[in-house]
Amino acid sequence: MAHFMLELYYRLKRIDATLTHDFTLPLSQRDMSRLLGMTTVHISRTLTELEREGLLRKTRKHVQILDLEGLTKIMSSDPFKVTDKLNPLFEGAGLRARQSPASCAPPNSQTGQGSSSAR
C-alpha cells in the first residue's frame, strides 16, 4: 500500500511540479483492492495503520502524505525508478513526463546524502 501511494504521488509529481503532498485519489477502497489484488478489509486495515503511524491521511477522495521520508522507508522498492513504460497505455500516447525523474526526488536523494534506509 505504501508503494502504491508513493508511486501515485511520484507519477503525479512528474507531470505537475507544483504538486504538494496532497492529491486527489478518486478511487474507493474497493477499486484499490481490485487494482492491488488485496481484499477491501486488508486495504482498510493498511490505510488505518499508515494513518495511525502518522505517515498519511486518506479521506474519501483525497490523500495527504504526512511523512514522505517515513513512508519511503517502509517501502520495498525505490520510488524513483517508476517509469511510464510499466503502463503500455502511456507509450505513444503523448503523455510523456515534462520533467526528468530526478526533478521529482526529495532533497539529497540524488547526492547520496541522507538516510540509506530510505530504499
Coordinates of N, CA and C in Angstrom, one line a residue:
M1 N 0.8 -1.2 0.0 CA 0.0 0.0 0.0 C 0.9 1.3 0.0
A2 N 2.0 1.2 0.8 CA 2.9 2.4 0.8 C 3.4 2.6 -0.6
H3 N 3.8 1.5 -1.3 CA 4.4 1.6 -2.6 C 3.3 2.2 -3.6
F4 N 2.1 1.8 -3.5 CA 1.0 2.3 -4.3 C 0.8 3.8 -4.2
M5 N 0.8 4.2 -2.9 CA 0.6 5.7 -2.6 C 1.8 6.5 -3.1
L6 N 3.0 6.0 -2.9 CA 4.2 6.7 -3.3 C 4.3 6.7 -4.8
E7 N 4.0 5.6 -5.5 CA 4.1 5.6 -6.9 C 3.1 6.6 -7.5
L8 N 1.9 6.6 -7.0 CA 0.9 7.6 -7.5 C 1.4 9.0 -7.3
Y9 N 2.0 9.3 -6.1 CA 2.5 10.6 -5.8 C 3.6 11.0 -6.8
Y10 N 4.6 10.1 -7.0 CA 5.7 10.5 -7.9 C 5.3 10.6 -9.3
R11 N 4.3 9.8 -9.7 CA 3.8 9.9 -11.1 C 3.1 11.2 -11.3
L12 N 2.3 11.6 -10.4 CA 1.6 12.9 -10.4 C 2.7 14.1 -10.4
K13 N 3.7 13.9 -9.6 CA 4.7 14.9 -9.4 C 5.5 15.1 -10.7
R14 N 5.6 14.1 -11.5 CA 6.4 14.2 -12.7 C 5.6 15.0 -13.7
I15 N 4.3 15.1 -13.7 CA 3.6 15.9 -14.6 C 3.1 17.2 -14.1
D16 N 3.2 17.4 -12.8 CA 2.9 18.7 -12.1 C 3.9 19.0 -11.0
A17 N 4.9 19.7 -11.4 CA 6.0 20.0 -10.4 C 5.5 20.8 -9.2
T18 N 4.3 21.4 -9.3 CA 3.8 22.2 -8.2 C 3.0 21.4 -7.2
L19 N 2.9 20.1 -7.5 CA 2.1 19.2 -6.6 C 2.7 19.2 -5.2
T20 N 1.8 19.4 -4.2 CA 2.3 19.3 -2.8 C 2.1 17.8 -2.4
H21 N 2.2 17.6 -1.1 CA 2.0 16.2 -0.6 C 0.5 15.8 -0.5
D22 N -0.4 16.7 -1.0 CA -1.8 16.4 -1.1 C -2.2 16.2 -2.5
F23 N -3.0 15.2 -2.7 CA -3.5 15.0 -4.1 C -4.9 14.2 -4.0
T24 N -5.6 14.4 -5.1 CA -6.9 13.7 -5.3 C -6.7 12.3 -5.7
L25 N -7.4 11.4 -5.1 CA -7.4 10.0 -5.4 C -8.8 9.5 -5.5
P26 N -9.4 9.6 -6.7 CA -10.8 9.2 -6.9 C -11.1 7.7 -6.9
L27 N -10.4 7.0 -6.1 CA -10.6 5.5 -6.0 C -11.1 5.1 -4.7
S28 N -12.1 4.3 -4.7 CA -12.6 3.7 -3.4 C -11.7 2.6 -2.9
Q29 N -11.9 2.2 -1.7 CA -11.1 1.1 -1.2 C -11.4 -0.2 -2.0
R30 N -12.6 -0.3 -2.5 CA -12.9 -1.5 -3.4 C -12.1 -1.4 -4.7
D31 N -12.0 -0.2 -5.3 CA -11.2 0.0 -6.5 C -9.8 -0.4 -6.2
M32 N -9.2 0.1 -5.1 CA -7.8 -0.1 -4.8 C -7.6 -1.6 -4.6
S33 N -8.6 -2.3 -3.9 CA -8.4 -3.7 -3.7 C -8.4 -4.5 -5.0
R34 N -9.2 -4.1 -6.0 CA -9.1 -4.7 -7.3 C -7.8 -4.5 -8.0
L35 N -7.3 -3.3 -7.9 CA -6.1 -2.9 -8.6 C -4.9 -3.6 -8.0
L36 N -4.9 -3.8 -6.7 CA -3.7 -4.3 -6.0 C -3.8 -5.8 -5.7
G37 N -5.0 -6.4 -5.9 CA -5.2 -7.8 -5.7 C -5.3 -8.1 -4.2
M38 N -5.8 -7.2 -3.4 CA -6.0 -7.4 -2.0 C -7.5 -7.3 -1.6
T39 N -7.8 -7.8 -0.4 CA -9.2 -7.6 0.0 C -9.4 -6.2 0.5
T40 N -10.7 -5.8 0.4 CA -11.0 -4.4 0.9 C -10.7 -4.3 2.4
V41 N -10.8 -5.4 3.1 CA -10.5 -5.4 4.6 C -9.0 -5.1 4.8
H42 N -8.2 -5.7 3.9 CA -6.7 -5.5 4.0 C -6.4 -4.1 3.7
I43 N -7.0 -3.5 2.6 CA -6.8 -2.1 2.3 C -7.2 -1.2 3.4
S44 N -8.4 -1.5 4.0 CA -8.8 -0.6 5.1 C -7.9 -0.7 6.3
R45 N -7.5 -1.9 6.7 CA -6.5 -2.1 7.8 C -5.2 -1.4 7.6
T46 N -4.7 -1.5 6.3 CA -3.4 -1.0 6.0 C -3.5 0.6 6.0
L47 N -4.5 1.1 5.4 CA -4.7 2.6 5.5 C -4.8 3.1 6.9
T48 N -5.6 2.4 7.7 CA -5.7 2.7 9.2 C -4.3 2.7 9.9
E49 N -3.5 1.7 9.6 CA -2.2 1.6 10.2 C -1.3 2.7 9.7
L50 N -1.3 3.0 8.4 CA -0.5 4.1 7.9 C -0.9 5.5 8.5
E51 N -2.2 5.6 8.8 CA -2.7 6.8 9.4 C -2.3 6.8 10.9
R52 N -2.4 5.7 11.6 CA -2.0 5.6 13.0 C -0.5 5.9 13.2
E53 N 0.3 5.5 12.2 CA 1.7 5.8 12.3 C 2.1 7.2 11.9
G54 N 1.1 8.0 11.5 CA 1.3 9.4 11.1 C 2.0 9.5 9.7
L55 N 1.8 8.5 8.9 CA 2.5 8.6 7.6 C 1.6 9.3 6.5
L56 N 0.3 9.0 6.5 CA -0.6 9.6 5.6 C -2.0 9.7 6.1
R57 N -2.8 10.5 5.4 CA -4.2 10.6 5.8 C -5.0 10.4 4.5
K58 N -5.9 9.5 4.5 CA -6.8 9.3 3.3 C -8.2 9.5 3.7
T59 N -8.8 10.4 2.9 CA -10.3 10.6 3.1 C -10.9 10.0 1.8
R60 N -12.2 10.2 1.7 CA -12.9 9.6 0.6 C -12.2 9.7 -0.8
K61 N -11.8 10.9 -1.2 CA -11.2 11.2 -2.5 C -9.9 11.9 -2.4
H62 N -9.2 11.9 -1.3 CA -8.1 12.8 -1.1 C -7.0 12.0 -0.2
V63 N -5.8 12.2 -0.6 CA -4.6 11.7 0.1 C -3.7 12.8 0.5
Q64 N -3.3 12.8 1.8 CA -2.3 13.7 2.3 C -1.1 12.9 2.8
I65 N 0.0 13.0 2.2 CA 1.2 12.3 2.7 C 1.8 13.2 3.8
L66 N 1.8 12.7 5.0 CA 2.3 13.5 6.2 C 3.7 13.3 6.5
D67 N 4.3 12.1 6.1 CA 5.7 11.9 6.4 C 6.3 11.1 5.1
L68 N 6.7 11.8 4.1 CA 7.2 11.3 2.9 C 8.4 10.4 3.2
E69 N 9.3 10.8 4.0 CA 10.5 10.0 4.3 C 10.2 8.7 5.0
G70 N 9.3 8.8 6.0 CA 8.8 7.6 6.7 C 8.1 6.6 5.8
L71 N 7.3 7.1 4.9 CA 6.6 6.3 4.0 C 7.5 5.6 3.1
T72 N 8.6 6.3 2.6 CA 9.6 5.7 1.7 C 10.4 4.7 2.4
K73 N 10.6 4.8 3.7 CA 11.5 3.9 4.5 C 10.8 2.5 4.5
I74 N 9.5 2.5 4.6 CA 8.8 1.2 4.8 C 8.5 0.5 3.4
M75 N 8.8 1.2 2.3 CA 8.5 0.7 1.0 C 9.6 -0.3 0.6
S76 N 9.2 -1.3 -0.2 CA 10.1 -2.3 -0.5 C 10.9 -2.1 -1.8
S77 N 10.7 -1.0 -2.5 CA 11.5 -0.7 -3.7 C 11.7 0.8 -3.8
D78 N 12.5 1.2 -4.8 CA 12.8 2.6 -5.0 C 11.8 3.4 -5.8
P79 N 11.1 4.4 -5.2 CA 10.0 5.1 -6.0 C 10.6 5.9 -7.1
F80 N 11.9 6.2 -7.2 CA 12.4 7.0 -8.2 C 12.7 6.2 -9.5
K81 N 12.4 4.9 -9.4 CA 12.6 4.0 -10.6 C 11.3 3.8 -11.3
V82 N 10.2 4.6 -10.9 CA 8.9 4.5 -11.5 C 9.1 5.0 -13.0
T83 N 8.6 4.2 -13.9 CA 8.7 4.6 -15.3 C 7.3 4.4 -16.0
D84 N 7.0 5.2 -16.9 CA 5.7 5.1 -17.6 C 5.7 3.8 -18.5
K85 N 6.8 3.2 -18.7 CA 6.9 2.0 -19.5 C 6.2 0.9 -18.9
L86 N 5.9 1.0 -17.6 CA 5.1 0.0 -16.9 C 3.7 -0.1 -17.4
N87 N 3.2 1.0 -17.9 CA 1.9 1.1 -18.4 C 1.9 1.3 -19.9
P88 N 1.6 0.3 -20.7 CA 1.6 0.5 -22.2 C 0.7 1.5 -22.7
L89 N -0.3 1.9 -21.9 CA -1.3 2.9 -22.4 C -0.6 4.3 -22.5
F90 N 0.5 4.5 -21.8 CA 1.2 5.8 -21.8 C 2.1 5.8 -23.0
E91 N 2.6 4.7 -23.5 CA 3.5 4.7 -24.6 C 2.9 5.2 -25.9
G92 N 3.5 6.1 -26.5 CA 3.0 6.6 -27.8 C 1.7 7.4 -27.7
A93 N 1.3 7.7 -26.5 CA 0.0 8.5 -26.4 C 0.3 10.0 -26.1
G94 N 1.5 10.4 -26.2 CA 1.9 11.8 -26.0 C 1.8 12.2 -24.5
L95 N 1.8 11.2 -23.6 CA 1.7 11.5 -22.2 C 3.1 11.4 -21.6
R96 N 4.1 11.9 -22.2 CA 5.5 11.9 -21.7 C 5.6 12.8 -20.5
A97 N 6.5 12.5 -19.6 CA 6.7 13.3 -18.4 C 7.4 14.6 -18.9
R98 N 7.0 15.7 -18.2 CA 7.5 17.0 -18.6 C 8.9 17.3 -17.9
Q99 N 9.2 16.5 -16.9 CA 10.4 16.6 -16.2 C 11.1 15.3 -16.0
S100 N 12.4 15.3 -15.8 CA 13.1 14.1 -15.5 C 12.7 13.6 -14.1
P101 N 12.8 12.3 -13.8 CA 12.5 11.7 -12.5 C 13.4 12.4 -11.4
A102 N 14.6 12.8 -11.8 CA 15.4 13.4 -10.8 C 14.8 14.7 -10.2
S103 N 14.0 15.4 -11.0 CA 13.5 16.7 -10.6 C 12.3 16.4 -9.6
C104 N 11.9 15.2 -9.5 CA 10.8 14.8 -8.6 C 11.3 14.3 -7.2
A105 N 12.6 14.0 -7.2 CA 13.2 13.4 -6.0 C 13.2 14.4 -4.8
P106 N 13.1 13.9 -3.6 CA 13.2 14.8 -2.5 C 14.7 15.3 -2.3
P107 N 14.9 16.3 -1.6 CA 16.3 16.8 -1.4 C 17.2 15.7 -1.0
N108 N 18.4 15.8 -1.5 CA 19.5 14.9 -1.1 C 19.4 13.5 -1.7
S109 N 18.3 13.1 -2.3 CA 18.2 11.7 -2.8 C 19.1 11.4 -3.9
Q110 N 19.5 12.4 -4.7 CA 20.4 12.1 -5.8 C 21.9 12.3 -5.5
T111 N 22.1 12.9 -4.3 CA 23.5 13.2 -4.0 C 24.1 12.1 -3.0
G112 N 23.2 11.2 -2.6 CA 23.6 10.1 -1.7 C 23.6 10.6 -0.3
Q113 N 23.3 11.9 0.0 CA 23.2 12.3 1.4 C 21.8 11.9 1.9
G114 N 21.8 11.8 3.2 CA 20.5 11.4 3.8 C 20.6 9.9 4.1
S115 N 19.4 9.4 4.6 CA 19.4 8.0 5.1 C 19.4 7.0 3.9
S116 N 20.3 6.0 4.1 CA 20.4 4.9 3.1 C 19.2 3.9 3.3
S117 N 18.6 4.0 4.5 CA 17.5 3.0 4.7 C 16.2 3.5 4.0
A118 N 16.2 4.6 3.3 CA 15.0 5.0 2.6 C 14.7 4.2 1.4
R119 N 15.6 3.3 1.0 CA 15.3 2.4 -0.1 C 14.9 1.1 0.3

